[in-house]
Amino acid sequence: MVTQSAASTSNPSELVQPINKTAHEFDKTTLDALLARRFFFAPAFEIYGGVAGLYDYGPTGSALQANVLNEWRKHYIIEEDMLELDTTIMTLSEVLKTSGHVDKFADWMVKDVQTGEIFRADHLVEAVIEARLKGDKEARGVKDEPVVEEDDKKKKKKKNVKSVAIKLEDDVVADYESLLAQIDNYTGPELGELVRKHNIRNPATGNELSEPVEFNLMFESNIGPTGQIKGYLRPETAQGHFVNFARLLEFNNGKVPFASAQIGRSFRNEIAPRQGLLRVREFTMAEIEHYVDPLDKRHARFHEVKDVTLTLLPKDVQSEGRTETTRMTVGDAVAKKIVDNETLGYFLGRTQLFLEKIGIDPSRMRCRQHMANEMAHYAADCWDFEIQSSYGWIECVGCADRSAYDLTVHSIRTKQPLRVQQKLDQPRKVEKLDVQFDAKKFGMTFKKDATLIKETLLGLEKDKLQCIKDELASGTSSVRCADGKSYDITPDLVKIEPITVTEYMREFTPNVIEPSFGIGRILYSLLEHSYWAREQDKARGVLSLPSVVAPIKCLIVTISQDAELRAKIHEISRKMRRIGIASRVDDSSASIGKKYARNDELGTPFGCTVDFATIQKGTITLRERDSTNQLIGQVDDVIEVVDQLVKGTIDWSGASAKLESYSGVQDVEE
Amino acid sequence: MVTQSAASTSNPSELVQPINKTAHEFDKTTLDALLARRFFFAPAFEIYGGVAGLYDYGPTGSALQANVLNEWRKHYIIEEDMLELDTTIMTLSEVLKTSGHVDKFADWMVKDVQTGEIFRADHLVEAVIEARLKGDKEARGVKDEPVVEEDDKKKKKKKNVKSVAIKLEDDVVADYESLLAQIDNYTGPELGELVRKHNIRNPATGNELSEPVEFNLMFESNIGPTGQIKGYLRPETAQGHFVNFARLLEFNNGKVPFASAQIGRSFRNEIAPRQGLLRVREFTMAEIEHYVDPLDKRHARFHEVKDVTLTLLPKDVQSEGRTETTRMTVGDAVAKKIVDNETLGYFLGRTQLFLEKIGIDPSRMRCRQHMANEMAHYAADCWDFEIQSSYGWIECVGCADRSAYDLTVHSIRTKQPLRVQQKLDQPRKVEKLDVQFDAKKFGMTFKKDATLIKETLLGLEKDKLQCIKDELASGTSSVRCADGKSYDITPDLVKIEPITVTEYMREFTPNVIEPSFGIGRILYSLLEHSYWAREQDKARGVLSLPSVVAPIKCLIVTISQDAELRAKIHEISRKMRRIGIASRVDDSSASIGKKYARNDELGTPFGCTVDFATIQKGTITLRERDSTNQLIGQVDDVIEVVDQLVKGTIDWSGASAKLESYSGVQDVEE
């Protein structure tokens, strides 16, 4: 609460309390308490003991989420005329088999052979080795270095393992450090070998661990009463876009580029979720699939974002083991080929603007490029917007170039042409390479894989075909297919010859650029970035949410329980509701100061107070959350100013120009 | 398309084509074709052959749904300060065990013993018996009566079974008719008996059917890697509200009445879904749980809806086998106790207003009260808003009084007090009946059920307790518990004695009034109610959607491909976007008439046309979809009129007062 001495200050300029969020240490415990107490979110089925990785959003969290999604819809779907979709969560297993999720969307787990406790293998190995290195430092008397910002990305995966001060041999330390640097890179069997080699056990029991077993992260279920139709809860909304591509393309009159967009729930059955909203089993995503001509990835509105500055962490820097970032405009990043193309650059720029608009601190946001070994199985290139919070740097938005992967595999599997036909302005003679197959031999050699290999060969670009032709000239060549395997081919199976053809149409499978937003992660990061406490009242926090996303825009209170004043606040509330301002009346008997403090916790940016002057002169006061500054004016004038503040057409200094400043009644303590 | 003669008419008044949707027969085939062609919705995974009961919404369907949900949110959540929630779909099995869904949320199915084909037992019995009765009528030469509106509710459940003209004995006809009247009333074993008694077989194969087996309609899955935590996809959002009740009550400062609200997906694994969007396995619901004092179900805003007229079909009328409805105001219905209380009446009135606002035809909407035998296991009273479509009368909104059922069972199971404490203005002395147990005997007699019976007895009202006391005086009494069973109690187990106590607090479990909306069903009904075709162009339909829900509000076109005109439409589009009007540019080379017709199919209420006068005089024309009337004005004036039309602050006659009428360029055919 505000101290008495501050409350009795009468000079309004002294009431301005500049926000200095970083001046005091971030206190996660008090933020967590606030978020629970004011029901932003809570563990699902809490009264039943809860289930790890499942959370419910309460009234404040739901409103915050609805406002963020509403801004997202305006910023992307409406602004860019995207085609919105709403597809099913329950997904036919065959679709996810084709997309590769049934085979590859898995993590490795190990079991305590005695208790059956389950761990994610890579996380456990990492945690145990890190604890041993820490113990070594303690034994050597080396003080643990303060965590470098860029390094605490690792923290997000750490399971709490206590270190014991034991000195290690120098070569063991080097071995461990090299192991940790590659921890994202090991296969399951390799992790099993590490467990044996380094005698890694369950830290809690000391028991041995089982061999790593693959665990698919999709929730499985059966559709219909026969149990014969298998379904999965979608792990991403993207496949719902791709299977509808033909209809979407037709809706867009057969032309690319265009984008589809979808907001909805997805599910991942995490092995051992921790970290609150950052690693959950059910979450809201917002995904865009932007379809482009693979030969022309320019973007018509690129000029609008070319001057937006990004904080970049490219892959070549990371592969040298460094983590320093570079500030660069989108235009420069694309010109220098750090970001591959205009469309990818366009979405990075637009996303930077979006995240800033909803209140993410730009200094705690960076674009990190994926290294080759960590890319999802479908991705050709990928940049993550990472946001820093107390959990370290966390991926919150992924911008991936999924290439033509998904549309190609679905097209092959369903025999539906998921391709764009483009009429050429002029028919053109083209030198092509014609691929001919010895149908019988080819079929006998490759059996069930024959069609896939054939389609792949027929779909290759000319230079790639030329390479294969050259290789065949001297014997065997090979072709890599969408199933991830390479197949050897020989001249008796396939002949490649140059021919000249006249083309009237061009046909191609579009590439897909996918910005994919994890809404829960963004919300949690936003709450941390918005949270601070006033010097005078550290127990109660303030959430400095931008008014565009704040759950409630305006608090309406009276200074007393007088019936006439109480009637007035409900009248003001009705007026605000009519023009669409989400306001909240607090007609409880708490003090004004307490009412303000309660609403600072909710991030409510403005507050109107009714007092006896309202009856006598028709005025009310208007308070701004961060500065606690107050203005005064006629009821309707103040409502209009609030409306403009909420819509963002004026800011507080604009408001101060329209209304008188006020110093009569202050934030008083309860 | 509009015919040439109509197109050349130059008198604007003749351009007015009054809508007469009922004048021509409703053509479901052309509507279905329109909905597929313009991608309102389509079978999910269509390129994989689809799965019954799963549908994806395309850009038009998604936008329509988003607009309907947006209106819902404004009409209910914002207008009434409801506490919005966003809870998980994946639900711990224990929660749904407690709520009764694991045991009771099931349908009976039968199998063709040869082919394994599965049927919903009641639907199949009904279809076969109906077909036999129809065959009897054919054999008797009785013309099938035209379907009476009120009767075709049954149609929704019918599986297509062909009738064969075979005359039946008179007593068999009577038997069949009595069977059909009670079809919703049979248990599984009874259905099995009917199958045997009437020799009902699979109509397609003539094979025998298995005994009916219960099939739970919830999708099941496992949470986490051990397979030991069982989960279900929620069949309703309601349980997510109830398990959070304690937090919600605290958020509302411990007071009732208040309401929580949630929009989200739910799942029901239907045995054999047909009927498009009306019976699906995954659907969006919008549910309100309104918590009230069981002794005071008045509603503070009841006066606002008391004059709203409802079309009622009460249960006593139905139990007499009649289906005629009564038009009555909400006020009268509550005063006459046809609707039980103000709160239920309030939501019926509010829902009538909501459905009318989004465009449901009031003459095809009725409130039907549930008869005792068809009520859900948790409901104490229930009124359905049924909407008539080509599938008959379909439940689209259920308004149920769930009593204290859910909060009571969750409270008993979790031992959490889900109750409201109300401080009394004055302490009061009350004559009470004190219930005492012989703990040991009681426990030994009832074992695991002891706690439930004890809690139930302790929670009974005084008169009920007095009855039990009286019965115990002469021997045995019984108590009915929330598990649906009755337990006998005797004087050696329980003693009930009068005592006098002083009370300072009143404590009670709130009752819950639940309006629950099936959004997909409402959307489909709305599409049918909005659909018609112009006399001159029956092949292309018009969707007369209210502008508040129309996917796109305004079409922007030019009369030619001139570059200057094309630049103009994009400029107008930007202006509209800035003030939030969802508009769509059509700069294709199609004729104006064709462009209009295309957008009539999408339900776009307004169209702006740019022509050479736009360059010379700065004017554009404005067309209204239903009448095809046109107005003309300066660009900015027209945009302002469109804004007001979309916001609903003026209607078309208001627009006609602000702009000149126009007759220069008409809807011309392509």
PDB file of C-alpha atoms in Angstrom, chain A residues 118-275:
ATOM      1  CA  ILE A 118       9.910 -42.122 -15.415  1.00  0.00           C
ATOM      2  CA  PHE A 119      12.311 -39.460 -16.675  1.00  0.00           C
ATOM      3  CA  ARG A 120      12.896 -37.770 -19.975  1.00  0.00           C
ATOM      4  CA  ALA A 121      16.284 -39.286 -20.844  1.00  0.00           C
ATOM      5  CA  ASP A 122      18.075 -36.199 -22.213  1.00  0.00           C
ATOM      6  CA  HIS A 123      16.858 -33.975 -19.370  1.00  0.00           C
ATOM      7  CA  LEU A 124      18.017 -36.442 -16.731  1.00  0.00           C
ATOM      8  CA  VAL A 125      21.476 -37.022 -18.246  1.00  0.00           C
ATOM      9  CA  GLU A 126      21.930 -33.268 -18.546  1.00  0.00           C
ATOM     10  CA  ALA A 127      20.832 -32.583 -14.982  1.00  0.00           C
ATOM     11  CA  VAL A 128      23.072 -35.274 -13.462  1.00  0.00           C
ATOM     12  CA  ILE A 129      26.154 -34.265 -15.432  1.00  0.00           C
ATOM     13  CA  GLU A 130      25.587 -30.583 -14.660  1.00  0.00           C
ATOM     14  CA  ALA A 131      25.306 -31.426 -10.962  1.00  0.00           C
ATOM     15  CA  ARG A 132      28.591 -33.368 -11.107  1.00  0.00           C
ATOM     16  CA  LEU A 133      30.353 -30.440 -12.783  1.00  0.00           C
ATOM     17  CA  LYS A 134      28.936 -28.119 -10.157  1.00  0.00           C
ATOM     18  CA  GLY A 135      30.158 -30.466  -7.405  1.00  0.00           C
ATOM     19  CA  ASP A 136      33.586 -30.457  -9.043  1.00  0.00           C
ATOM     20  CA  LYS A 137      33.707 -26.675  -8.964  1.00  0.00           C
ATOM     21  CA  GLU A 138      32.684 -26.673  -5.317  1.00  0.00           C
ATOM     22  CA  ALA A 139      35.420 -29.197  -4.533  1.00  0.00           C
ATOM     23  CA  ARG A 140      37.955 -27.091  -6.424  1.00  0.00           C
ATOM     24  CA  GLY A 141      36.757 -24.014  -4.530  1.00  0.00           C
ATOM     25  CA  VAL A 142      35.724 -22.263  -7.743  1.00  0.00           C
ATOM     26  CA  LYS A 143      32.815 -19.973  -7.081  1.00  0.00           C
ATOM     27  CA  ASP A 144      29.950 -20.761  -9.452  1.00  0.00           C
ATOM     28  CA  GLU A 145      29.923 -18.028 -12.051  1.00  0.00           C
ATOM     29  CA  PRO A 146      26.845 -15.903 -12.200  1.00  0.00           C
ATOM     30  CA  VAL A 147      24.622 -17.321 -14.899  1.00  0.00           C
ATOM     31  CA  VAL A 148      25.248 -15.534 -18.165  1.00  0.00           C
ATOM     32  CA  GLU A 149      21.951 -14.404 -19.659  1.00  0.00           C
ATOM     33  CA  GLU A 150      22.473 -16.221 -22.918  1.00  0.00           C
ATOM     34  CA  ASP A 151      23.305 -19.435 -21.155  1.00  0.00           C
ATOM     35  CA  ASP A 152      20.301 -19.859 -18.989  1.00  0.00           C
ATOM     36  CA  LYS A 153      18.301 -21.245 -21.857  1.00  0.00           C
ATOM     37  CA  LYS A 154      19.505 -24.531 -20.416  1.00  0.00           C
ATOM     38  CA  LYS A 155      17.814 -23.796 -17.123  1.00  0.00           C
ATOM     39  CA  LYS A 156      14.430 -24.527 -18.594  1.00  0.00           C
ATOM     40  CA  LYS A 157      15.218 -28.179 -18.918  1.00  0.00           C
ATOM     41  CA  LYS A 158      16.904 -28.699 -15.601  1.00  0.00           C
ATOM     42  CA  LYS A 159      15.506 -31.123 -13.116  1.00  0.00           C
ATOM     43  CA  ASN A 160      16.612 -30.219  -9.640  1.00  0.00           C
ATOM     44  CA  VAL A 161      19.562 -32.459  -8.876  1.00  0.00           C
ATOM     45  CA  LYS A 162      21.634 -31.605  -5.836  1.00  0.00           C
ATOM     46  CA  SER A 163      25.362 -31.271  -6.388  1.00  0.00           C
ATOM     47  CA  VAL A 164      27.867 -32.928  -4.079  1.00  0.00           C
ATOM     48  CA  ALA A 165      31.343 -31.443  -3.776  1.00  0.00           C
ATOM     49  CA  ILE A 166      33.461 -34.135  -5.460  1.00  0.00           C
ATOM     50  CA  LYS A 167      36.516 -33.277  -7.514  1.00  0.00           C
ATOM     51  CA  LEU A 168      36.706 -34.855 -10.969  1.00  0.00           C
ATOM     52  CA  GLU A 169      39.709 -35.686 -13.168  1.00  0.00           C
ATOM     53  CA  ASP A 170      40.442 -32.967 -15.727  1.00  0.00           C
ATOM     54  CA  ASP A 171      39.741 -35.210 -18.705  1.00  0.00           C
ATOM     55  CA  VAL A 172      36.371 -36.201 -17.174  1.00  0.00           C
ATOM     56  CA  VAL A 173      35.450 -32.524 -16.883  1.00  0.00           C
ATOM     57  CA  ALA A 174      36.332 -31.974 -20.537  1.00  0.00           C
ATOM     58  CA  ASP A 175      34.334 -35.053 -21.505  1.00  0.00           C
ATOM     59  CA  TYR A 176      31.303 -33.856 -19.536  1.00  0.00           C
ATOM     60  CA  GLU A 177      31.480 -30.391 -21.043  1.00  0.00           C
ATOM     61  CA  SER A 178      31.568 -31.738 -24.546  1.00  0.00           C
ATOM     62  CA  LEU A 179      28.658 -34.044 -23.717  1.00  0.00           C
ATOM     63  CA  LEU A 180      26.543 -31.124 -22.490  1.00  0.00           C
ATOM     64  CA  ALA A 181      27.285 -29.057 -25.599  1.00  0.00           C
ATOM     65  CA  GLN A 182      25.740 -31.784 -27.717  1.00  0.00           C
ATOM     66  CA  ILE A 183      22.920 -32.844 -25.407  1.00  0.00           C
ATOM     67  CA  ASP A 184      20.172 -31.990 -27.961  1.00  0.00           C
ATOM     68  CA  ASN A 185      21.952 -34.129 -30.510  1.00  0.00           C
ATOM     69  CA  TYR A 186      21.900 -37.690 -29.096  1.00  0.00           C
ATOM     70  CA  THR A 187      19.710 -40.529 -30.296  1.00  0.00           C
ATOM     71  CA  GLY A 188      17.967 -42.826 -27.815  1.00  0.00           C
ATOM     72  CA  PRO A 189      20.589 -45.615 -28.001  1.00  0.00           C
ATOM     73  CA  GLU A 190      23.345 -43.014 -27.578  1.00  0.00           C
ATOM     74  CA  LEU A 191      21.618 -41.692 -24.465  1.00  0.00           C
ATOM     75  CA  GLY A 192      21.460 -45.263 -23.181  1.00  0.00           C
ATOM     76  CA  GLU A 193      25.189 -45.625 -23.744  1.00  0.00           C
ATOM     77  CA  LEU A 194      25.853 -42.384 -21.845  1.00  0.00           C
ATOM     78  CA  VAL A 195      23.745 -43.637 -18.930  1.00  0.00           C
ATOM     79  CA  ARG A 196      25.853 -46.812 -18.733  1.00  0.00           C
ATOM     80  CA  LYS A 197      29.203 -45.173 -19.425  1.00  0.00           C
ATOM     81  CA  HIS A 198      28.753 -42.451 -16.796  1.00  0.00           C
ATOM     82  CA  ASN A 199      26.797 -44.611 -14.362  1.00  0.00           C
ATOM     83  CA  ILE A 200      23.830 -42.285 -14.294  1.00  0.00           C
ATOM     84  CA  ARG A 201      21.118 -43.302 -11.846  1.00  0.00           C
ATOM     85  CA  ASN A 202      17.880 -41.938 -10.456  1.00  0.00           C
ATOM     86  CA  PRO A 203      19.220 -39.107  -8.240  1.00  0.00           C
ATOM     87  CA  ALA A 204      16.449 -39.630  -5.687  1.00  0.00           C
ATOM     88  CA  THR A 205      16.830 -43.384  -5.162  1.00  0.00           C
ATOM     89  CA  GLY A 206      20.238 -44.258  -6.558  1.00  0.00           C
ATOM     90  CA  ASN A 207      18.569 -47.052  -8.523  1.00  0.00           C
ATOM     91  CA  GLU A 208      19.634 -48.104 -12.010  1.00  0.00           C
ATOM     92  CA  LEU A 209      17.797 -46.880 -15.086  1.00  0.00           C
ATOM     93  CA  SER A 210      16.241 -48.845 -17.946  1.00  0.00           C
ATOM     94  CA  GLU A 211      17.345 -48.550 -21.579  1.00  0.00           C
ATOM     95  CA  PRO A 212      15.780 -45.446 -23.209  1.00  0.00           C
ATOM     96  CA  VAL A 213      12.414 -46.174 -24.842  1.00  0.00           C
ATOM     97  CA  GLU A 214      10.768 -43.938 -27.397  1.00  0.00           C
ATOM     98  CA  PHE A 215       7.555 -42.326 -26.192  1.00  0.00           C
ATOM     99  CA  ASN A 216       5.278 -40.720 -28.766  1.00  0.00           C
ATOM    100  CA  LEU A 217       4.000 -37.388 -27.497  1.00  0.00           C
ATOM    101  CA  MET A 218       0.573 -37.611 -29.083  1.00  0.00           C
ATOM    102  CA  PHE A 219      -2.549 -38.511 -27.112  1.00  0.00           C
ATOM    103  CA  GLU A 220      -4.207 -41.483 -28.769  1.00  0.00           C
ATOM    104  CA  SER A 221      -7.886 -42.380 -28.880  1.00  0.00           C
ATOM    105  CA  ASN A 222     -10.407 -44.401 -30.892  1.00  0.00           C
ATOM    106  CA  ILE A 223     -13.100 -42.892 -33.072  1.00  0.00           C
ATOM    107  CA  GLY A 224     -16.496 -44.601 -33.199  1.00  0.00           C
ATOM    108  CA  PRO A 225     -17.722 -47.740 -31.464  1.00  0.00           C
ATOM    109  CA  THR A 226     -15.737 -50.378 -33.360  1.00  0.00           C
ATOM    110  CA  GLY A 227     -12.316 -49.346 -32.090  1.00  0.00           C
ATOM    111  CA  GLN A 228     -10.995 -49.712 -35.621  1.00  0.00           C
ATOM    112  CA  ILE A 229     -10.533 -46.041 -36.461  1.00  0.00           C
ATOM    113  CA  LYS A 230      -7.531 -44.695 -34.619  1.00  0.00           C
ATOM    114  CA  GLY A 231      -7.218 -41.002 -33.901  1.00  0.00           C
ATOM    115  CA  TYR A 232      -4.759 -38.658 -32.212  1.00  0.00           C
ATOM    116  CA  LEU A 233      -5.305 -35.285 -30.631  1.00  0.00           C
ATOM    117  CA  ARG A 234      -3.473 -32.928 -32.961  1.00  0.00           C
ATOM    118  CA  PRO A 235       0.012 -31.891 -31.789  1.00  0.00           C
ATOM    119  CA  GLU A 236      -0.216 -28.737 -33.954  1.00  0.00           C
ATOM    120  CA  THR A 237      -3.025 -27.112 -35.956  1.00  0.00           C
ATOM    121  CA  ALA A 238      -0.940 -27.113 -39.160  1.00  0.00           C
ATOM    122  CA  GLN A 239      -2.089 -30.462 -40.596  1.00  0.00           C
ATOM    123  CA  GLY A 240      -5.682 -29.181 -40.529  1.00  0.00           C
ATOM    124  CA  HIS A 241      -4.556 -26.445 -42.932  1.00  0.00           C
ATOM    125  CA  PHE A 242      -2.661 -28.757 -45.274  1.00  0.00           C
ATOM    126  CA  VAL A 243      -5.421 -31.357 -45.741  1.00  0.00           C
ATOM    127  CA  ASN A 244      -7.731 -28.466 -46.732  1.00  0.00           C
ATOM    128  CA  PHE A 245      -5.210 -26.923 -49.144  1.00  0.00           C
ATOM    129  CA  ALA A 246      -7.153 -27.730 -52.338  1.00  0.00           C
ATOM    130  CA  ARG A 247     -10.304 -25.999 -51.034  1.00  0.00           C
ATOM    131  CA  LEU A 248      -8.306 -23.035 -49.760  1.00  0.00           C
ATOM    132  CA  LEU A 249      -6.528 -22.619 -53.090  1.00  0.00           C
ATOM    133  CA  GLU A 250      -9.863 -22.725 -54.925  1.00  0.00           C
ATOM    134  CA  PHE A 251     -11.284 -20.179 -52.470  1.00  0.00           C
ATOM    135  CA  ASN A 252      -8.356 -17.920 -53.390  1.00  0.00           C
ATOM    136  CA  ASN A 253      -9.105 -18.343 -57.105  1.00  0.00           C
ATOM    137  CA  GLY A 254      -6.184 -20.721 -57.664  1.00  0.00           C
ATOM    138  CA  LYS A 255      -3.506 -18.122 -56.913  1.00  0.00           C
ATOM    139  CA  VAL A 256      -0.588 -17.937 -54.484  1.00  0.00           C
ATOM    140  CA  PRO A 257       0.673 -16.315 -52.336  1.00  0.00           C
ATOM    141  CA  PHE A 258      -2.020 -16.463 -49.678  1.00  0.00           C
ATOM    142  CA  ALA A 259      -2.180 -17.538 -46.077  1.00  0.00           C
ATOM    143  CA  SER A 260      -4.493 -19.590 -43.907  1.00  0.00           C
ATOM    144  CA  ALA A 261      -4.662 -19.022 -40.155  1.00  0.00           C
ATOM    145  CA  GLN A 262      -6.070 -20.896 -37.212  1.00  0.00           C
ATOM    146  CA  ILE A 263      -6.364 -20.400 -33.480  1.00  0.00           C
ATOM    147  CA  GLY A 264      -7.027 -23.514 -31.434  1.00  0.00           C
ATOM    148  CA  ARG A 265      -6.023 -26.115 -28.901  1.00  0.00           C
ATOM    149  CA  SER A 266      -3.250 -28.614 -29.474  1.00  0.00           C
ATOM    150  CA  PHE A 267      -1.972 -31.416 -27.249  1.00  0.00           C
ATOM    151  CA  ARG A 268       1.397 -32.947 -26.390  1.00  0.00           C
ATOM    152  CA  ASN A 269       1.595 -35.725 -23.846  1.00  0.00           C
ATOM    153  CA  GLU A 270       4.830 -34.512 -22.259  1.00  0.00           C
ATOM    154  CA  ILE A 271       6.788 -37.130 -20.301  1.00  0.00           C
ATOM    155  CA  ALA A 272       7.305 -35.010 -17.201  1.00  0.00           C
ATOM    156  CA  PRO A 273       5.998 -31.463 -17.559  1.00  0.00           C
ATOM    157  CA  ARG A 274       7.275 -28.838 -15.137  1.00  0.00           C
ATOM    158  CA  GLN A 275       7.736 -25.053 -15.546  1.00  0.00           C
TER     159      GLN A 275
END
